[in-house]
XYZ file of C-alpha atoms in Angstrom:
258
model
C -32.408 -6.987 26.369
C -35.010 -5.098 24.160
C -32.643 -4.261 20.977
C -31.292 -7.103 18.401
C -28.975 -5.815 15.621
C -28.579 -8.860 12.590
C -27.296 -9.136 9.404
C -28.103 -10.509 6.211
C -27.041 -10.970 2.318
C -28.737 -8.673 -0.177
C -30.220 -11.608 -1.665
C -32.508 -11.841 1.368
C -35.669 -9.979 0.382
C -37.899 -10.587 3.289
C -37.507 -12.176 6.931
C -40.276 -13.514 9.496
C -40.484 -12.475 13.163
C -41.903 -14.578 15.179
C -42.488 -14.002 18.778
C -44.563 -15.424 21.790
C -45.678 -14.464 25.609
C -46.690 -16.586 28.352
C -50.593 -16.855 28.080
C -50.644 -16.940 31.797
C -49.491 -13.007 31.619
C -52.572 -12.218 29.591
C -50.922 -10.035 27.499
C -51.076 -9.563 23.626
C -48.029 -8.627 21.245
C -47.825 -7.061 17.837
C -45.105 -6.569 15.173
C -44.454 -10.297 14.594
C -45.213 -11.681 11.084
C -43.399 -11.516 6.933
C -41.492 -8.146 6.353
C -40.099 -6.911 3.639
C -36.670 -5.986 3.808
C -35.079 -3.266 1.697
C -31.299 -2.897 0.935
C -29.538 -0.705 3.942
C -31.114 -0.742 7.632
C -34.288 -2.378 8.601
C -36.058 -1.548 11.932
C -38.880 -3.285 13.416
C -40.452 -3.390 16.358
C -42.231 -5.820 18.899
C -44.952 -4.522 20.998
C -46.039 -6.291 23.884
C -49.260 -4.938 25.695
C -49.544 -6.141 30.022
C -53.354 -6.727 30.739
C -53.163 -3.700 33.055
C -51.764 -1.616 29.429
C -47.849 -1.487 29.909
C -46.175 -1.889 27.273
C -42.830 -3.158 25.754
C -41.120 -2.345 22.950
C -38.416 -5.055 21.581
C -36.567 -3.933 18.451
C -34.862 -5.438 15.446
C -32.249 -3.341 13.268
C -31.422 -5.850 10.167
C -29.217 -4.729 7.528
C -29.667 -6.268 4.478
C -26.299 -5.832 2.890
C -23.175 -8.427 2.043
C -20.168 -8.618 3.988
C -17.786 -9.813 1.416
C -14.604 -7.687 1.512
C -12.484 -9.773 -0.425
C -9.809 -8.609 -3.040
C -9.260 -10.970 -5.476
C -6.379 -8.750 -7.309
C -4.480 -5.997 -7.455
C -2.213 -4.908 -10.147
C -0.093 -1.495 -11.161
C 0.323 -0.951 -14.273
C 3.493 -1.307 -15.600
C 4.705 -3.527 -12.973
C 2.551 -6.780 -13.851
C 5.362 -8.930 -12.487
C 4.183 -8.264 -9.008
C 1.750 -11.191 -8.565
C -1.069 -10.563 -5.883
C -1.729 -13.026 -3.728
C -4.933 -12.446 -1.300
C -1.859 -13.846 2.216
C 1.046 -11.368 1.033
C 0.249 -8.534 2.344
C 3.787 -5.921 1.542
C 5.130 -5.288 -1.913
C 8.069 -3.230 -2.714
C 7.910 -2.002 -6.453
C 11.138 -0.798 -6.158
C 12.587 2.595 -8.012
C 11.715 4.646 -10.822
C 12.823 7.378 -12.337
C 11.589 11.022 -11.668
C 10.166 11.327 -14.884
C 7.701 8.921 -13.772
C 5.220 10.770 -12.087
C 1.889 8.715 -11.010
C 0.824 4.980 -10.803
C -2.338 3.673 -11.859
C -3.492 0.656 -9.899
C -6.287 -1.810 -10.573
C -8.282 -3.351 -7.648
C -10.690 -5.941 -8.043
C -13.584 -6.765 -5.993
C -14.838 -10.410 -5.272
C -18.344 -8.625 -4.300
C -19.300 -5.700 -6.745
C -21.406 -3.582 -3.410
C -17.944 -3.705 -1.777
C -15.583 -0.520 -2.687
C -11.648 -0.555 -2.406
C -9.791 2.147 -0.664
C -6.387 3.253 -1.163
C -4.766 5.530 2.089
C -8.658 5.733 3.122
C -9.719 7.082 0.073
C -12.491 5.541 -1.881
C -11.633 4.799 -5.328
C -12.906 2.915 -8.733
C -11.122 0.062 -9.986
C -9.067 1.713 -11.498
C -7.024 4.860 -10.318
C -4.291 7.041 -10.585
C -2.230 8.330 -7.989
C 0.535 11.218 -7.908
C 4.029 10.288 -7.127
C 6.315 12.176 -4.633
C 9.957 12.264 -4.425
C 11.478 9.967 -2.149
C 9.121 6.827 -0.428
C 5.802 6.551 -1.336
C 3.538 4.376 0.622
C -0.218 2.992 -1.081
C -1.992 1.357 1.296
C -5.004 -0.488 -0.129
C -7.933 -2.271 1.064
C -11.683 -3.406 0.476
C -14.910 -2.169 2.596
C -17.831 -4.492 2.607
C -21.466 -3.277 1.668
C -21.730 -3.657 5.537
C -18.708 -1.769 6.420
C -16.073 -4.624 8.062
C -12.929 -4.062 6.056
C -9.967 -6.211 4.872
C -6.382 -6.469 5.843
C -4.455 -3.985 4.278
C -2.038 -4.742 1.463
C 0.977 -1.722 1.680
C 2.280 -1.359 -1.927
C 5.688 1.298 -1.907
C 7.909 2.618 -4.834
C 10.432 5.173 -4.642
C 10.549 7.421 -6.906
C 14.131 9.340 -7.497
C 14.906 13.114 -7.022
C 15.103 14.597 -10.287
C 19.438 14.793 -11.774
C 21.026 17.840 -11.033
C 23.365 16.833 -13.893
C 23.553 18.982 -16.843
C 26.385 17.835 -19.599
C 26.494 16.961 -23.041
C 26.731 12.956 -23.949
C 28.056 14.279 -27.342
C 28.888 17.238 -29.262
C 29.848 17.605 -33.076
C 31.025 20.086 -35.469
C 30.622 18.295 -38.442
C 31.181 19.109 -42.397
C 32.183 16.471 -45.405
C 32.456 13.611 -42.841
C 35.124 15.521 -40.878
C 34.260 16.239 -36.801
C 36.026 18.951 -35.786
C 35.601 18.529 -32.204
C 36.298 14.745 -32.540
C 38.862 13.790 -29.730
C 38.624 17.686 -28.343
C 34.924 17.146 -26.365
C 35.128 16.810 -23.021
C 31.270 16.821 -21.371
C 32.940 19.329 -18.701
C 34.758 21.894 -21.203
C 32.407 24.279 -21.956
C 34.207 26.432 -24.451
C 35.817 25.453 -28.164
C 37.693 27.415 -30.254
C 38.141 25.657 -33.686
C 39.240 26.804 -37.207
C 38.110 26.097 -40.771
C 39.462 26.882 -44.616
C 37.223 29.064 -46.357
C 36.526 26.349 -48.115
C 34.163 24.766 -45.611
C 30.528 26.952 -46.601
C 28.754 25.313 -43.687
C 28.911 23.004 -40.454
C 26.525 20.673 -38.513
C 26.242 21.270 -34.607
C 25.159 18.075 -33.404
C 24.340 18.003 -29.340
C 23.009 15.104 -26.858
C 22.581 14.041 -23.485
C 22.532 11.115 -21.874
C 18.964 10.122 -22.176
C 18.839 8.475 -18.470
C 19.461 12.090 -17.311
C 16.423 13.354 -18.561
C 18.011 16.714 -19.311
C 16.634 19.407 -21.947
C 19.129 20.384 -24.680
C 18.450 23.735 -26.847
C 20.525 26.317 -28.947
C 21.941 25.955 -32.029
C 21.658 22.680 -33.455
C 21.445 21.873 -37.089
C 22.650 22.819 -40.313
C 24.066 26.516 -40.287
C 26.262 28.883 -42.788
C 29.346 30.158 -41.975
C 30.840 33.293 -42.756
C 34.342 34.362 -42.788
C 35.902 34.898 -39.739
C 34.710 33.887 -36.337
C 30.902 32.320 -36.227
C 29.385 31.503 -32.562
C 27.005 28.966 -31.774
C 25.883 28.155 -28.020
C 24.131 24.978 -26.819
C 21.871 25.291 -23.347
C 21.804 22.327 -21.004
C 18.680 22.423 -18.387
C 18.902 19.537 -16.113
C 15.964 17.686 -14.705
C 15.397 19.188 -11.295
C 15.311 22.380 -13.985
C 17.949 24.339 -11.393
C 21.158 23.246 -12.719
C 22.640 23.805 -16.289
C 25.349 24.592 -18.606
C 26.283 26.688 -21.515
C 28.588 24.927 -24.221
C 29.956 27.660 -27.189
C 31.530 26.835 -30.164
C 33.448 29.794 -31.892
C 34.306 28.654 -35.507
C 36.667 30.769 -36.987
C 36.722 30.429 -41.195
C 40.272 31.530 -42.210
C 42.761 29.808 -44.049
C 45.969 29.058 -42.542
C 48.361 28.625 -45.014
């Protein structure tokens, strides 16, 4: 065997080769001695010269880099409840919403000339990572200065399709204190017909969704004059996937009716 491959720390700054032939072979060898070792790969090589001139070459590849691949936590932020521990190697972080759209997780190194990688990426301690619909799968792990590599801790979170739903929580036609659509909403009537005396100058169109639906209201809320006879307002409803919606109207009609 002519070719030795050996590893050592980074803290190992120089090695010594010694080597030896029979002195009955007169021959003569070179290459032993102190060398220096910088960080990375290493080669050196030990000559050895027959009387009649043949020679032999017997290498050494060191690598002087640390083998420590150890993770000594992981954490995702906004889910510090899951505890890391270095002989669990699954965690479920359960479900989120839609609106939540990445994770940012946190690995730390026991050896800072190891790197972590997350689905064989290469990444700092800290990262951020988009979020699909449906299952999503991090798998996470450290590489040594030398190149071995960890187990692999699988972290997965599912994150929900965005709501198709569209309705109002809540809708008011309010003046004095008095709402006129009190006990008349219904989330899936979409058109209401009320009247008011003249006396009633101006009404307040109130609208909400649920907030867990993550839908986008617009249209005509606020404060608003009325003028006789029949005043319109409208209220748009987008729903989170941004597909699905509704249109509520609210004709006001200001007439007395006695």
């Amino acid at each position: 065997k002519t070719t030795y491959a050996i590893r050592v720390d980074n803290d190992i700054e120089e090695i010594t080769i010694n080597a030896s032939v029979d002195p009955l072979d007169k021959s003569t060898l070179t290459g032993t001695g102190v060398k220096t070792l910088s960080i990375g790969l290493n080669s050196f090589d030990v000559v050895v010269t027959a009387e009649n001139g043949d020679q032999k070459t017997y290498t050494i590849v060191v690598a002087r880099q640390n083998n420590n691949y150890n993770i000594s936590d992981i954490f995702a932020t906004g889910f510090e409840t899951f505890v890391f521990a270095d002989d669990q190697y699954t965690y479920d972080l359960g479900t989120v919403a839609n609106s939540i759209s990445n994770i940012n997780f946190s690995v730390l190194l026991e050896d800072p000339s190891a790197v972590a990688l997350i689905n064989g990426n290469i990444v700092g301690e800290n990262s951020t990572h988009t979020l699909s619909n449906g299952l999503n799968t991090f798998e996470i792990k450290g590489r040594s200065e030398f190149g071995d590599e960890s187990q692999v801790y699988t972290y997965t979170i599912f994150r929900e399709t965005p709501s198709s739903e569209a309705s109002l929580q809540s809708l008011q036609a309010i003046d004095g204190g008095i709402d006129y659509l009190d006990g008349i909403f219904d989330p899936d009537q979409l058109l209401y017909d009320i009247r008011v005396d003249r006396s009633v100058m101006q009404i307040s169109i109130n609208a909400l969704a649920d907030p867990s639906i993550y839908a986008v209201v617009s249209g005509d809320r606020g404060t608003f004059p009325l003028d006789l006879g029949v005043n319109s307002f409208t209220i748009n409803v987008v729903a989170e996937n941004g597909i699905d919606s509704k249109t509520y109207r609210v004709n006001i009609t200001r007439a007395n009716d006695n």
